């Protein structure tokens, strides 16, 4: 029974071993799990594609600076029968009229609409990158949490299975003592009931572990095998709560995305206001026409025309659009305040959970130690007839509860540190030093920003 107790203690302490012991060479680590989630998560890859799609808003806006060129051509057959009104000779016959022309137009001024649209598109790109960074953090946090969930549930199952083995041994000893008249049938029934309850707890723990295993496969992409202990990431955190809150209000991706949203809405106001200003365009045209009539064999023409257009009133539609854009801007500014408040609250919440988790681990360890001592004492007293079988069973259950509490506290302490790192906006492969190539959204942006033509994407599609 003593060997069983030691094995259980090793299973319980597995989560904290990372703080003092090296990682086994062939063990899967939490860092490796984070790398796989970062590389293969389909939701994350879909968001990266969304950012690349948003990049195209910039060249679309920049097209307003560039000329528009069109080619027109026509050809056909016609028959004419004409007679002069002053008595001239009539003429008639077929012709094959055809023409080709090129028209180029260039906007010279449009109330700075193109410039504001371009800046708005660039802010949209920046906002999309922050949304991607937010999802990066969510995926990494989910992967870390799932990894620690599996360690917790695996350790809990081992605790419960070890408890069943101890209770089976206790029941055997109780029956032996009953056979020699040392205890009553009540003691045997109590041992049997506790064993049945222990088996139920073990089955529940096994079911929980199976669920966690399925989540592990979904989030990280492989079956959990030989997992190494996970450790907190306190070394990457600010030293104080005030510093953490300040950092969260600056680097939390939800906050920065909301700030870029204000830029976009402000520029949308400027775009709407630009529609009230005149538009100046230059149009160049060159045309060649053949056999347009029986008396016109060929004609060539070219023109360069500057045109100014200023819509003085459109029924009030544009004024309404401007007011609407201003309200959208005011809404976005209020959303930023809401996002900042939420970011501040999240940092404070998880910082408190982290500090509580540190204390809970220490108290849970003390509880396990005290429960082990108490159980040994109750067993010795029971041998001397000073304690009942029920006292022994209660002490054994108290020890099991203490060990489960320790496993849970270790899990919560590690997960809380990852949540604080996420809340301040620092949960990233770069900060964690993960061994993976980091997706750089600016690469695609620079590939397409100044593209004038072409339908192939940079990856060849």
Coordinates of C-alpha atoms in Angstrom, one line a residue:
X1 CA 0.0 0.0 0.0
X2 CA 2.9 2.3 0.7
X3 CA 4.2 1.9 -2.9
X4 CA 0.8 2.8 -4.3
X5 CA 0.8 6.0 -2.2
X6 CA 4.2 7.0 -3.5
X7 CA 3.1 6.4 -7.2
X8 CA 0.1 8.6 -6.7
X9 CA 2.2 11.4 -5.2
X10 CA 4.4 11.3 -8.3
X11 CA 1.4 11.5 -10.6
X12 CA 0.0 14.5 -8.6
X13 CA 3.3 16.5 -8.8
X14 CA 3.8 16.0 -12.5
X15 CA 2.6 19.5 -13.4
X16 CA 5.2 21.2 -11.2
X17 CA 8.2 19.0 -12.3
X18 CA 8.9 21.5 -15.1
X19 CA 10.0 24.0 -12.6
X20 CA 12.9 21.9 -11.4
X21 CA 13.5 19.0 -13.8
X22 CA 14.7 18.8 -17.4
X23 CA 12.2 17.8 -20.1
X24 CA 12.5 14.1 -21.3
X25 CA 14.2 13.9 -24.7
X26 CA 11.2 12.2 -26.4
X27 CA 8.4 13.9 -24.5
X28 CA 6.0 16.2 -26.3
X29 CA 6.3 19.7 -24.8
X30 CA 3.8 22.5 -24.5
X31 CA 6.0 24.6 -26.8
X32 CA 5.8 22.0 -29.5
X33 CA 2.0 21.9 -29.1
X34 CA 1.8 25.6 -29.5
X35 CA 3.9 25.4 -32.7
X36 CA 1.6 22.8 -34.2
X37 CA -1.5 24.8 -33.3
X38 CA 0.1 28.0 -34.8
X39 CA 1.1 26.3 -38.0
X40 CA -1.9 24.1 -38.7
X41 CA -5.0 25.7 -37.1
X42 CA -7.6 26.0 -40.0
X43 CA -9.3 29.0 -38.4
X44 CA -6.0 30.8 -38.1
X45 CA -5.1 30.1 -41.8
X46 CA -8.5 31.3 -42.8
X47 CA -7.9 34.6 -41.0
X48 CA -4.6 35.0 -42.7
X49 CA -6.4 34.6 -46.1
X50 CA -8.8 37.3 -44.9
X51 CA -5.9 39.7 -44.2
X52 CA -4.6 39.0 -47.7
X53 CA -8.0 39.8 -49.1
X54 CA -8.1 43.1 -47.1
X55 CA -4.6 44.0 -48.6
X56 CA -6.3 44.3 -52.0
X57 CA -8.3 47.3 -50.7
X58 CA -5.2 49.4 -51.0
X59 CA -4.4 48.9 -54.8
X60 CA -8.1 49.3 -55.4
X61 CA -8.0 52.7 -53.7
X62 CA -4.7 53.6 -55.5
X63 CA -6.4 52.9 -58.8
X64 CA -8.0 56.3 -58.4
X65 CA -4.6 57.9 -59.1
X66 CA -4.1 56.0 -62.3
X67 CA -5.4 56.6 -65.8
X68 CA -8.4 54.7 -67.2
X69 CA -7.9 53.5 -70.8
X70 CA -10.5 52.0 -73.1
X71 CA -10.5 50.7 -76.6
X72 CA -13.6 50.8 -78.9
X73 CA -14.0 49.3 -82.3
X74 CA -16.9 48.9 -84.6
X75 CA -17.6 47.5 -88.1
X76 CA -20.5 46.5 -90.3
X77 CA -22.4 47.0 -93.5
X78 CA -24.7 49.7 -94.7
X79 CA -26.4 50.8 -97.9
X80 CA -27.1 54.5 -98.7
X81 CA -29.3 56.1 -101.3
X82 CA -28.9 59.9 -101.2
X83 CA -30.0 62.8 -103.5
X84 CA -29.0 66.4 -103.1
X85 CA -31.9 68.9 -102.4
X86 CA -30.6 71.3 -105.0
X87 CA -30.9 69.0 -108.0
X88 CA -27.5 67.3 -107.8
X89 CA -27.0 63.8 -109.1
X90 CA -28.2 61.1 -106.8
X91 CA -25.7 58.6 -105.5
X92 CA -26.2 55.3 -103.8
X93 CA -24.3 52.2 -102.9
X94 CA -23.0 49.9 -100.1
X95 CA -20.3 50.8 -97.7
X96 CA -18.5 48.9 -94.9
X97 CA -18.2 51.5 -92.1
X98 CA -15.6 50.7 -89.4
X99 CA -13.8 52.6 -86.8
X100 CA -11.3 52.2 -83.9
X101 CA -10.7 54.6 -81.1
X102 CA -8.7 54.9 -77.9
X103 CA -9.9 56.9 -74.9
X104 CA -7.8 57.7 -71.9
X105 CA -9.0 59.7 -68.8
X106 CA -7.2 60.9 -65.8
X107 CA -8.7 62.4 -62.7
X108 CA -6.8 65.6 -61.8
X109 CA -8.8 66.5 -58.7
X110 CA -11.7 64.9 -56.9
X111 CA -11.8 66.6 -53.5
X112 CA -8.9 64.3 -52.2
X113 CA -11.3 61.4 -52.2
X114 CA -8.6 59.0 -53.6
X115 CA -6.1 60.0 -51.0
X116 CA -8.5 59.5 -48.2
X117 CA -9.7 56.2 -49.6
X118 CA -6.1 55.0 -49.8
X119 CA -5.4 56.0 -46.2
X120 CA -8.6 54.4 -45.1
X121 CA -7.7 51.2 -46.9
X122 CA -4.3 51.2 -45.2
X123 CA -6.0 51.6 -41.8
X124 CA -8.2 48.7 -42.7
X125 CA -5.2 46.6 -43.4
X126 CA -3.7 47.5 -40.1
X127 CA -6.9 46.7 -38.3
X128 CA -7.1 43.3 -40.1
X129 CA -3.5 42.5 -38.9
X130 CA -4.5 43.3 -35.4
X131 CA -7.6 41.0 -35.7
X132 CA -5.2 38.3 -36.9
X133 CA -2.9 39.0 -33.9
X134 CA -5.9 38.6 -31.7
X135 CA -6.7 35.3 -33.2
X136 CA -3.1 34.2 -32.9
X137 CA -3.3 34.8 -29.2
X138 CA -6.7 33.0 -29.0
X139 CA -5.3 29.9 -30.8
X140 CA -2.1 29.8 -28.7
X141 CA -4.1 30.3 -25.5
X142 CA -6.5 27.6 -26.4
X143 CA -3.7 25.3 -27.2
X144 CA -1.9 26.0 -23.9
X145 CA -5.1 25.5 -22.0
X146 CA -6.0 22.3 -23.7
X147 CA -2.4 21.0 -23.1
X148 CA -2.7 21.7 -19.4
X149 CA -6.3 20.3 -19.3
X150 CA -4.9 17.0 -20.5
X151 CA -2.1 17.0 -17.9
X152 CA -4.7 17.8 -15.2
X153 CA -7.2 15.2 -16.3
X154 CA -4.5 12.5 -16.8
X155 CA -3.1 13.2 -13.3
X156 CA -6.6 13.2 -11.8
X157 CA -7.4 9.8 -13.4
X158 CA -4.2 8.4 -12.0
X159 CA -5.1 9.7 -8.5
X160 CA -8.5 8.1 -8.8
X161 CA -7.2 4.8 -10.1
X162 CA -4.6 4.7 -7.3
X163 CA -7.3 5.5 -4.8
X164 CA -9.3 2.5 -6.1
X165 CA -6.3 0.2 -5.6
X166 CA -5.9 1.5 -2.1
X167 CA -9.6 1.0 -1.3
X168 CA -9.4 -2.5 -2.8
X169 CA -6.6 -3.3 -0.4
X170 CA -8.4 -1.7 2.5
X171 CA -11.5 -3.8 1.7
X172 CA -9.4 -7.0 1.7
X173 CA -7.9 -6.1 5.0
X174 CA -11.3 -5.2 6.5
X175 CA -12.8 -8.5 5.4
X176 CA -9.8 -10.4 6.9
X177 CA -10.3 -8.5 10.2
X178 CA -14.1 -9.3 10.0
X179 CA -13.3 -13.0 9.6
X180 CA -11.3 -13.0 12.8
X181 CA -13.9 -10.9 14.6
X182 CA -11.9 -7.7 14.9
X183 CA -14.5 -5.6 13.1
X184 CA -18.2 -5.8 12.3
X185 CA -20.2 -6.3 9.1
X186 CA -20.8 -2.5 9.1
X187 CA -17.1 -1.9 8.6
X188 CA -17.1 -4.2 5.6
X189 CA -20.1 -2.5 4.1
X190 CA -18.5 0.9 4.6
X191 CA -15.4 -0.3 2.8
X192 CA -17.5 -1.7 0.0
X193 CA -19.4 1.5 -0.4
X194 CA -16.3 3.7 -0.4
X195 CA -14.7 1.4 -3.1
X196 CA -17.9 1.7 -5.2
X197 CA -17.7 5.4 -4.9
X198 CA -14.0 5.4 -5.8
X199 CA -14.7 3.4 -8.9
X200 CA -17.4 5.8 -9.9
X201 CA -15.0 8.7 -9.5
X202 CA -12.3 6.9 -11.6
X203 CA -14.8 6.2 -14.4
X204 CA -15.8 9.9 -14.3
X205 CA -12.2 11.0 -14.5
X206 CA -11.6 8.6 -17.4
X207 CA -14.6 10.1 -19.3
X208 CA -13.3 13.6 -18.7
X209 CA -9.9 12.5 -20.0
X210 CA -11.4 11.1 -23.1
X211 CA -13.2 14.4 -23.8
X212 CA -10.0 16.3 -23.2
X213 CA -8.1 14.0 -25.5
X214 CA -10.6 14.7 -28.3
X215 CA -10.2 18.5 -27.7
X216 CA -6.4 18.1 -27.8
X217 CA -6.7 16.4 -31.2
X218 CA -9.0 19.2 -32.5
X219 CA -7.0 22.1 -31.2
X220 CA -3.4 20.9 -31.5
X221 CA -3.7 18.4 -34.3
X222 CA -2.4 15.1 -32.9
X223 CA -3.1 12.6 -30.2
X224 CA -1.5 13.4 -26.8
X225 CA 1.4 11.0 -26.1
X226 CA 4.0 11.2 -23.4
X227 CA 3.4 14.9 -22.5
X228 CA 6.0 16.7 -20.6
X229 CA 5.0 19.0 -17.7
X230 CA 4.0 22.5 -18.5
X231 CA 5.4 25.5 -16.7
X232 CA 4.1 29.1 -16.2
X233 CA 5.2 32.0 -18.4
X234 CA 5.7 34.5 -15.5
X235 CA 9.1 35.5 -16.9
X236 CA 7.4 37.3 -19.8
X237 CA 4.9 39.2 -17.6
X238 CA 5.2 42.8 -16.3
X239 CA 6.4 43.0 -12.7
X240 CA 3.3 44.7 -11.3
X241 CA -0.5 44.9 -11.9
X242 CA -0.2 48.6 -12.8
X243 CA 2.4 47.8 -15.4
X244 CA 0.3 45.0 -16.8
X245 CA -2.8 47.2 -17.1
X246 CA -0.8 50.0 -18.8
X247 CA 0.7 47.4 -21.3
X248 CA -2.7 45.9 -22.0
X249 CA -4.2 49.3 -22.9
X250 CA -1.3 49.8 -25.4
X251 CA -0.6 46.3 -26.9
X252 CA -3.9 44.4 -26.5
X253 CA -4.8 43.6 -30.2
X254 CA -8.5 44.3 -29.5
X255 CA -7.6 47.9 -28.4
X256 CA -5.3 48.6 -31.3
X257 CA -7.8 47.2 -33.8
X258 CA -10.4 49.5 -32.3
X259 CA -8.0 52.5 -32.7
X260 CA -7.5 51.6 -36.4
X261 CA -11.2 51.4 -36.7
X262 CA -11.4 55.1 -35.6
X263 CA -8.9 56.0 -38.3
X264 CA -11.0 54.2 -40.9
X265 CA -14.2 55.9 -39.9
X266 CA -12.6 59.4 -39.7
X267 CA -11.3 59.0 -43.2
X268 CA -14.8 57.8 -44.4
X269 CA -16.1 61.2 -43.1
X270 CA -13.4 62.9 -45.3
X271 CA -14.4 60.8 -48.3
X272 CA -18.0 61.8 -47.9
X273 CA -17.1 65.5 -47.5
X274 CA -14.9 65.3 -50.6
X275 CA -18.0 64.5 -52.7
X276 CA -19.2 68.1 -52.1
X277 CA -16.1 69.4 -53.9
X278 CA -15.6 69.7 -57.7
X279 CA -14.1 67.0 -59.8
X280 CA -11.6 67.8 -62.6
X281 CA -10.7 65.2 -65.3
X282 CA -8.6 65.2 -68.4
X283 CA -9.8 63.0 -71.3
X284 CA -7.7 62.1 -74.4
X285 CA -9.3 60.6 -77.4
X286 CA -8.0 59.3 -80.8
X287 CA -10.3 57.8 -83.4
X288 CA -9.9 56.5 -87.0
X289 CA -13.1 55.9 -89.0
X290 CA -13.3 54.4 -92.5
X291 CA -16.2 54.5 -95.0
X292 CA -18.6 56.1 -92.7
X293 CA -20.6 57.3 -95.8
X294 CA -20.3 57.2 -99.6
X295 CA -18.6 60.6 -99.7
X296 CA -16.3 60.1 -96.7
X297 CA -13.6 57.5 -97.2
X298 CA -11.5 58.0 -94.1
X299 CA -11.3 60.4 -91.2
X300 CA -8.9 60.7 -88.2
X301 CA -9.5 62.7 -85.1
X302 CA -7.8 63.4 -81.8
X303 CA -8.9 65.5 -78.8
X304 CA -7.7 66.5 -75.4
X305 CA -10.5 67.9 -73.2
X306 CA -10.4 69.0 -69.6
X307 CA -13.7 68.8 -67.8
X308 CA -14.8 70.2 -64.4
X309 CA -17.9 68.9 -62.7
X310 CA -19.4 70.3 -59.5
X311 CA -22.7 68.9 -58.3
X312 CA -24.3 71.7 -56.3
X313 CA -27.2 69.8 -54.9
X314 CA -28.3 66.2 -55.1
X315 CA -31.5 66.3 -53.0
X316 CA -29.6 66.2 -49.7
X317 CA -28.3 62.6 -50.1
X318 CA -24.7 63.5 -49.7
X319 CA -25.3 65.6 -46.7
X320 CA -27.1 62.7 -45.1
X321 CA -24.1 60.5 -45.9
X322 CA -21.7 62.9 -44.2
X323 CA -23.9 63.0 -41.0
X324 CA -24.1 59.3 -41.0
X325 CA -20.3 58.9 -41.3
X326 CA -19.9 61.3 -38.4
X327 CA -22.2 59.2 -36.2
X328 CA -20.3 56.0 -37.2
X329 CA -17.1 57.8 -36.1
X330 CA -18.6 58.7 -32.8
X331 CA -19.8 55.1 -32.3
X332 CA -16.4 53.8 -33.0
X333 CA -14.8 56.1 -30.5
X334 CA -17.2 54.9 -27.8
X335 CA -16.4 51.3 -28.9
X336 CA -12.8 52.0 -28.2
X337 CA -13.6 53.1 -24.7
X338 CA -15.6 50.0 -24.1
X339 CA -12.8 47.8 -25.5
X340 CA -10.2 49.6 -23.2
X341 CA -12.5 49.0 -20.2
X342 CA -12.8 45.3 -21.1
X343 CA -9.1 45.0 -21.6
X344 CA -8.4 46.6 -18.2
X345 CA -10.9 44.3 -16.5
X346 CA -9.5 41.2 -18.2
X347 CA -5.9 42.1 -17.1
X348 CA -7.1 42.7 -13.5
X349 CA -9.2 39.5 -13.5
X350 CA -6.4 37.2 -14.7
X351 CA -3.7 38.9 -12.6
X352 CA -5.8 38.2 -9.5
X353 CA -6.3 34.6 -10.7
X354 CA -2.6 34.2 -11.1
X355 CA -1.8 35.6 -7.7
X356 CA -4.5 33.4 -6.2
X357 CA -3.2 30.4 -8.1
X358 CA 0.3 30.8 -6.7
X359 CA -1.2 30.8 -3.1
X360 CA -3.5 27.9 -3.9
X361 CA -0.6 25.7 -5.1
X362 CA 1.2 26.3 -1.8
X363 CA -1.8 25.7 0.3
X364 CA -2.8 22.6 -1.7
X365 CA 0.7 21.2 -1.3
X366 CA 0.5 21.8 2.4
X367 CA -3.0 20.1 2.4
X368 CA -1.6 17.0 0.7
X369 CA 1.3 16.8 3.2
X370 CA -1.0 17.2 6.2
X371 CA -3.6 14.7 4.7
X372 CA -0.9 12.1 4.2
X373 CA 0.3 12.5 7.8
X374 CA -3.3 12.4 9.1
X375 CA -4.0 9.2 7.1
X376 CA -1.0 7.4 8.4
X377 CA -1.9 8.4 11.9
X378 CA -5.5 7.3 11.6
X379 CA -4.4 4.0 10.2
X380 CA -2.1 3.4 13.2
X381 CA -4.8 4.4 15.6
X382 CA -7.2 2.1 13.9
X383 CA -4.8 -0.8 14.4
X384 CA -4.8 0.1 18.1
X385 CA -8.6 0.2 18.2
X386 CA -8.8 4.0 18.7
X387 CA -10.2 4.7 15.2
X388 CA -13.0 3.1 13.2
X389 CA -12.8 1.8 9.6
X390 CA -15.0 4.8 8.6
X391 CA -12.3 7.2 10.1
X392 CA -9.7 5.5 7.9
X393 CA -11.9 5.7 4.8
X394 CA -12.7 9.4 5.5
X395 CA -9.0 10.2 5.9
X396 CA -8.2 8.3 2.6
X397 CA -10.9 10.3 0.8
X398 CA -9.6 13.6 2.3
X399 CA -6.2 12.7 0.9
X400 CA -7.6 12.0 -2.6
X401 CA -9.5 15.3 -2.5
X402 CA -6.3 17.1 -1.5
X403 CA -4.3 15.6 -4.3
X404 CA -7.0 16.4 -6.9
X405 CA -7.1 20.0 -5.5
X406 CA -3.3 20.2 -5.9
X407 CA -3.5 19.0 -9.6
X408 CA -6.2 21.6 -10.3
X409 CA -4.3 24.4 -8.6
X410 CA -1.2 23.6 -10.6
X411 CA -3.2 23.6 -13.8
X412 CA -5.0 26.9 -12.9
X413 CA -1.7 28.6 -12.0
X414 CA -0.1 27.8 -15.4
X415 CA -3.3 28.6 -17.4
X416 CA -3.7 31.9 -15.5
X417 CA -0.1 33.0 -16.5
X418 CA -0.9 32.4 -20.2
X419 CA -4.2 34.4 -19.8
X420 CA -2.4 37.3 -18.3
X421 CA 0.2 37.2 -21.2
X422 CA -2.7 37.2 -23.6
X423 CA -4.6 40.0 -21.8
X424 CA -1.5 42.3 -22.1
X425 CA -1.1 41.5 -25.8
X426 CA 2.2 39.6 -25.5
X427 CA 1.1 36.0 -26.2
X428 CA 2.9 35.5 -29.5
X429 CA 5.5 33.1 -31.0
X430 CA 8.1 35.8 -30.9
X431 CA 7.7 36.5 -27.1
X432 CA 7.5 32.8 -26.3
X433 CA 10.5 32.0 -28.5
X434 CA 8.7 29.2 -30.3
X435 CA 10.7 27.3 -32.9
X436 CA 8.6 28.2 -35.9
X437 CA 8.6 30.6 -38.7
X438 CA 6.3 33.5 -37.9
X439 CA 3.7 34.5 -40.5
X440 CA 4.4 38.1 -41.7
X441 CA 1.3 39.7 -43.3
X442 CA 3.4 42.6 -44.6
X443 CA 5.1 40.3 -47.2
X444 CA 1.8 39.9 -49.2
X445 CA 0.9 43.5 -48.7
X446 CA 4.0 44.8 -50.4
X447 CA 3.7 42.2 -53.2
X448 CA 0.3 43.6 -54.2
X449 CA 0.2 47.2 -53.1
X450 CA 1.7 48.7 -56.3
X451 CA 0.5 46.0 -58.7
X452 CA -1.0 47.7 -61.8
X453 CA -2.1 44.6 -63.6
X454 CA -2.3 40.8 -63.3
X455 CA -4.9 38.3 -62.0
X456 CA -2.5 35.8 -60.4
X457 CA -2.0 35.9 -56.6
X458 CA 1.6 36.0 -55.3
X459 CA 1.4 32.3 -54.5
X460 CA 0.7 31.5 -58.1
X461 CA -3.1 31.0 -58.1

